Coordinates of C-alpha atoms in Angstrom, one line a residue:
Chain C
M281 CA 107.3 117.1 124.6
S282 CA 104.8 115.3 126.7
A283 CA 105.1 111.6 127.5
L284 CA 102.1 111.0 125.1
G285 CA 103.9 112.8 122.4
I286 CA 107.1 110.7 122.9
V287 CA 105.1 107.5 122.7
S288 CA 103.3 108.8 119.6
I289 CA 106.4 109.8 117.7
V290 CA 108.3 106.6 118.7
L291 CA 105.4 104.4 117.4
V292 CA 105.2 106.5 114.2
F293 CA 108.9 106.1 113.5
V294 CA 108.9 102.4 114.2
G295 CA 106.0 102.1 111.7
L296 CA 108.1 104.2 109.3
F297 CA 110.9 101.7 109.6
F298 CA 108.6 98.9 108.5
L299 CA 107.2 101.0 105.7
V300 CA 110.7 101.7 104.4
V301 CA 111.6 98.0 104.6
S302 CA 108.5 97.1 102.7
T303 CA 109.2 99.6 99.9
I304 CA 112.8 98.5 99.6
A305 CA 111.6 94.9 99.5
L306 CA 109.3 95.8 96.6
L307 CA 112.4 97.0 94.7
I308 CA 114.8 94.2 95.3
M309 CA 112.7 91.0 95.7
P310 CA 113.0 88.7 92.7
D311 CA 109.4 87.9 91.7
L312 CA 105.8 88.8 92.1
Y313 CA 105.0 86.6 95.0
T314 CA 107.8 87.8 97.2
R315 CA 107.0 91.4 96.4
A316 CA 103.4 90.8 97.2
H317 CA 104.4 89.3 100.5
A318 CA 106.3 92.4 101.4
V319 CA 103.4 94.7 100.4
A320 CA 100.7 92.6 102.1
K321 CA 102.4 91.9 105.5
S322 CA 105.1 94.5 106.2
E323 CA 103.1 97.4 104.9
T324 CA 100.0 96.4 106.9
L325 CA 102.2 96.2 110.1
A326 CA 103.6 99.7 109.2
L327 CA 100.1 101.0 108.9
L328 CA 99.1 99.6 112.2
M329 CA 102.2 101.1 113.9
I330 CA 101.8 104.5 112.4
F331 CA 98.1 104.8 113.1
G332 CA 98.6 103.4 116.6
G333 CA 101.2 106.1 117.2
L334 CA 98.9 108.8 115.9
F335 CA 96.2 107.5 118.3
F336 CA 98.4 108.8 121.1
H337 CA 98.9 112.2 119.5
P338 CA 98.1 115.0 122.0
D339 CA 95.8 116.9 119.6
L340 CA 93.5 114.0 119.0
D341 CA 89.9 114.7 119.7
I342 CA 87.0 112.2 119.7
H343 CA 86.0 112.8 116.0
A344 CA 89.5 112.3 114.7
A345 CA 89.9 109.2 117.0
F346 CA 86.8 107.6 115.6
R347 CA 87.8 108.3 112.0
L348 CA 91.4 107.1 112.7
V349 CA 90.1 103.7 114.0
F350 CA 87.7 103.4 111.1
V351 CA 90.4 104.1 108.5
L352 CA 92.8 101.7 110.3
V353 CA 90.4 98.8 110.5
F354 CA 89.3 99.3 106.9
S355 CA 92.9 99.4 105.7
L356 CA 93.9 96.4 107.8
I357 CA 91.2 94.4 106.0
A358 CA 91.4 95.9 102.6
N359 CA 95.2 96.0 101.9
P360 CA 95.9 92.2 102.3
A361 CA 92.6 91.4 100.6
A362 CA 93.5 93.5 97.6
V363 CA 97.0 92.1 97.3
H364 CA 95.6 88.6 97.7
A365 CA 93.1 89.1 94.8
L366 CA 96.0 90.4 92.7
V367 CA 98.2 87.5 93.4
R368 CA 95.4 85.0 92.8
A369 CA 94.7 86.7 89.4
A370 CA 98.4 86.5 88.6
R371 CA 98.6 82.8 89.7
R372 CA 95.6 81.9 87.4
S373 CA 97.3 83.8 84.6
G374 CA 100.4 81.6 84.9
A375 CA 102.9 83.7 86.8
E376 CA 105.7 81.3 87.8
P377 CA 107.4 81.6 91.2
W378 CA 111.1 82.4 91.4
T379 CA 113.2 79.3 91.9
I380 CA 116.9 78.5 92.2
V381 CA 118.4 79.0 88.7
D382 CA 121.5 77.0 89.3
Q383 CA 119.9 73.6 89.9
E384 CA 123.1 71.6 89.4
G385 CA 125.1 73.8 91.8
A386 CA 122.3 73.4 94.4
D387 CA 122.3 69.6 94.0
A388 CA 126.1 69.5 94.4
E389 CA 125.8 71.6 97.5
L390 CA 123.2 69.3 99.0
G391 CA 125.0 66.1 98.0
A392 CA 122.2 65.1 95.6
V393 CA 122.8 62.5 92.8
D394 CA 120.8 63.0 89.6
G395 CA 118.5 65.5 91.2
R396 CA 117.6 63.0 94.0
R397 CA 118.4 64.2 97.4
P398 CA 119.8 61.8 100.1
S399 CA 117.0 60.8 102.4
Chain O
M240 CA 101.2 126.3 121.6
S241 CA 104.4 125.4 123.3
P242 CA 107.5 124.8 121.2
F243 CA 107.5 121.1 122.2
D244 CA 104.2 120.6 120.4
S245 CA 105.6 122.2 117.3
S246 CA 108.7 119.9 117.5
L247 CA 106.2 117.0 117.4
D248 CA 104.6 118.4 114.3
T249 CA 108.1 118.9 112.8
L250 CA 108.8 115.2 113.4
L251 CA 105.5 114.3 111.8
I252 CA 106.4 116.4 108.8
V253 CA 109.8 114.6 108.6
A254 CA 108.0 111.3 108.7
M255 CA 105.6 112.5 106.0
L256 CA 108.6 113.4 103.8
V257 CA 110.1 110.0 104.2
V258 CA 106.8 108.3 103.2
T259 CA 106.7 110.6 100.2
L260 CA 110.2 109.5 99.2
M261 CA 109.0 105.9 99.6
I262 CA 106.1 106.7 97.2
A263 CA 108.7 107.9 94.7
V264 CA 110.7 104.7 95.2
G265 CA 107.6 102.5 94.8
L266 CA 106.8 104.3 91.5
Y267 CA 110.0 102.8 90.1
R268 CA 108.4 99.4 90.4
V269 CA 105.3 100.7 88.8
F270 CA 107.2 101.7 85.8
A271 CA 109.8 98.9 85.7
G272 CA 107.7 95.9 86.8
P273 CA 108.0 93.1 84.2
T274 CA 104.4 92.1 84.4
V275 CA 101.2 94.1 84.9
F276 CA 100.7 92.4 88.3
D277 CA 104.0 93.7 89.6
R278 CA 102.8 97.1 88.6
L279 CA 99.5 96.6 90.4
V280 CA 101.2 95.4 93.6
A281 CA 103.4 98.4 93.5
V282 CA 100.3 100.6 93.0
A283 CA 98.7 99.0 96.0
L284 CA 101.8 99.9 98.1
V285 CA 101.9 103.5 96.7
S286 CA 98.3 104.1 97.5
V287 CA 98.7 102.8 101.1
N288 CA 101.6 105.2 101.4
G289 CA 99.4 107.9 100.1
V290 CA 96.9 107.2 102.9
V291 CA 99.7 107.5 105.4
V292 CA 100.9 110.8 103.9
L293 CA 97.4 112.2 104.1
V294 CA 96.9 111.2 107.7
L295 CA 100.4 112.5 108.8
L296 CA 99.7 115.8 107.0
G297 CA 96.3 116.1 108.8
F298 CA 97.9 115.7 112.2
A299 CA 100.8 118.0 111.4
Y300 CA 98.4 120.8 110.2
E301 CA 96.0 120.1 113.1
R302 CA 93.1 119.3 110.6
A303 CA 93.0 115.6 111.5
S304 CA 89.3 115.1 111.0
L305 CA 89.2 116.6 107.6
F306 CA 92.3 114.8 106.3
L307 CA 91.1 111.5 107.8
D308 CA 87.9 111.8 105.8
I309 CA 89.9 112.4 102.6
A310 CA 92.2 109.4 103.6
L311 CA 89.1 107.2 104.0
G312 CA 87.8 108.0 100.6
F313 CA 91.3 107.5 99.1
A314 CA 91.6 104.1 100.9
L315 CA 88.2 103.0 99.5
L316 CA 89.4 103.8 96.0
A317 CA 92.8 102.2 96.5
F318 CA 91.0 99.1 97.7
L319 CA 88.9 98.9 94.5
L320 CA 91.6 99.6 92.0
P321 CA 93.8 96.5 92.4
I322 CA 90.8 94.2 92.7
A323 CA 89.1 95.5 89.5
L324 CA 92.3 95.7 87.5
G325 CA 93.4 92.2 88.7
R326 CA 90.1 90.8 87.5
Y327 CA 90.5 92.7 84.2
F328 CA 94.0 91.4 83.5
E329 CA 93.4 87.9 84.8
D330 CA 94.1 85.5 82.0
R331 CA 93.3 81.9 82.8
D332 CA 94.8 78.9 81.1
D333 CA 91.5 77.3 80.1
G334 CA 90.3 80.4 78.3
T335 CA 87.5 81.2 80.8
S336 CA 87.3 84.3 82.8
A337 CA 85.6 85.5 86.0
D338 CA 82.7 87.1 84.2
G339 CA 82.1 84.1 81.9
L340 CA 83.4 85.9 78.9
P341 CA 86.4 84.6 77.0
S342 CA 89.8 85.2 78.6
P343 CA 91.4 88.6 77.9
R344 CA 93.8 87.0 75.5
S345 CA 91.0 86.4 73.1
R346 CA 89.4 89.7 73.5
P347 CA 90.3 92.7 71.4
S348 CA 93.1 94.6 73.2
P349 CA 92.9 98.4 73.8
Q350 CA 96.0 100.0 72.5
G351 CA 98.5 101.0 75.1
I352 CA 96.9 99.2 78.0
V353 CA 97.4 95.5 77.5
P354 CA 101.1 95.1 76.5
H355 CA 101.9 93.6 79.9
G356 CA 104.9 91.2 80.1
L357 CA 103.0 88.2 81.2
V358 CA 101.0 87.4 78.1
S359 CA 104.0 87.9 75.8
E360 CA 106.2 85.8 78.1
R361 CA 103.7 83.0 78.1
A362 CA 103.2 83.2 74.4
R363 CA 106.9 82.8 74.0
R364 CA 107.0 79.8 76.3
E365 CA 104.1 78.1 74.5
Q366 CA 105.8 78.7 71.2
E367 CA 109.0 77.1 72.5
R368 CA 107.1 74.2 73.9
G369 CA 105.1 73.8 70.7
L370 CA 108.3 73.7 68.6
A371 CA 109.9 71.2 71.0
E372 CA 106.9 68.9 70.8
H373 CA 106.9 69.2 67.1
R374 CA 110.5 68.4 66.9
S375 CA 110.4 65.4 69.3
S376 CA 107.1 63.8 68.1
G377 CA 107.9 63.8 64.4
E378 CA 105.4 61.8 62.4
D379 CA 103.4 61.0 65.5
T380 CA 101.7 64.4 65.1
G381 CA 98.8 63.0 63.1
R382 CA 98.0 60.4 65.7
R383 CA 98.3 62.9 68.5
D384 CA 95.8 65.2 66.8
A385 CA 93.4 62.3 66.5
D386 CA 93.0 61.7 70.2
D387 CA 93.1 65.2 71.4
T388 CA 91.1 64.4 74.5
G389 CA 93.7 61.9 75.8
P390 CA 95.4 61.9 79.1
E391 CA 97.9 64.6 78.0
D392 CA 95.1 67.2 77.9
A393 CA 93.5 66.0 81.1
R394 CA 96.1 67.6 83.3

């Protein structure tokens, strides 16, 4: 495997790691906002890494390189924008953020009295 | 073609299979998401994974230009879908909507599309709140109905 091929495959698998992390976060995060955070940021970074890795692929010709850059730039803009529009719609529809359920336990842990934290 | 190049293609196929597995995992959130917006966020992730699968397949099969064209079309559609459906399911508190029509809650609902968890959840909360106000206010209800435009509604 050539040096370019090694660089390519390493970048692709680093991007794959971020993609797997993003998908697992979509499963285990507690509410819509945290899930959207995972999709908008980690997934976009994964896309950048994978496409950047494929940019070093030995078979890449000029036509494929142009299209690769075009798809990459479009996805870098479109993916966070789409998730942002979704979360804004959810916010206007009254989706509530996940908060600490055990408020009394949290107050006791922080040394708060009657919900007021020591300043 | 040297065997090293084919090993590179094999690794790309392995990466493609992992991304396909992540599509399957993301589809769990599409089916299980409690509100429709959870499902749409999961659909956004699944479609980005689909773009990645197309591009990796194109490089593995040495048809990168062709598959990148397909991936570009797919990315355009995947960009439009969450925005359009987010607008469609948006349900504001004041009854207005982005297109000036009444909020989706007061529109007739297509069967099988609209039963998302958010509206029913909010209806349940409003019902609880209404019952609580009714219980606490008692005979004050008549006076509260009289000045409906008071500071309580101005929030």
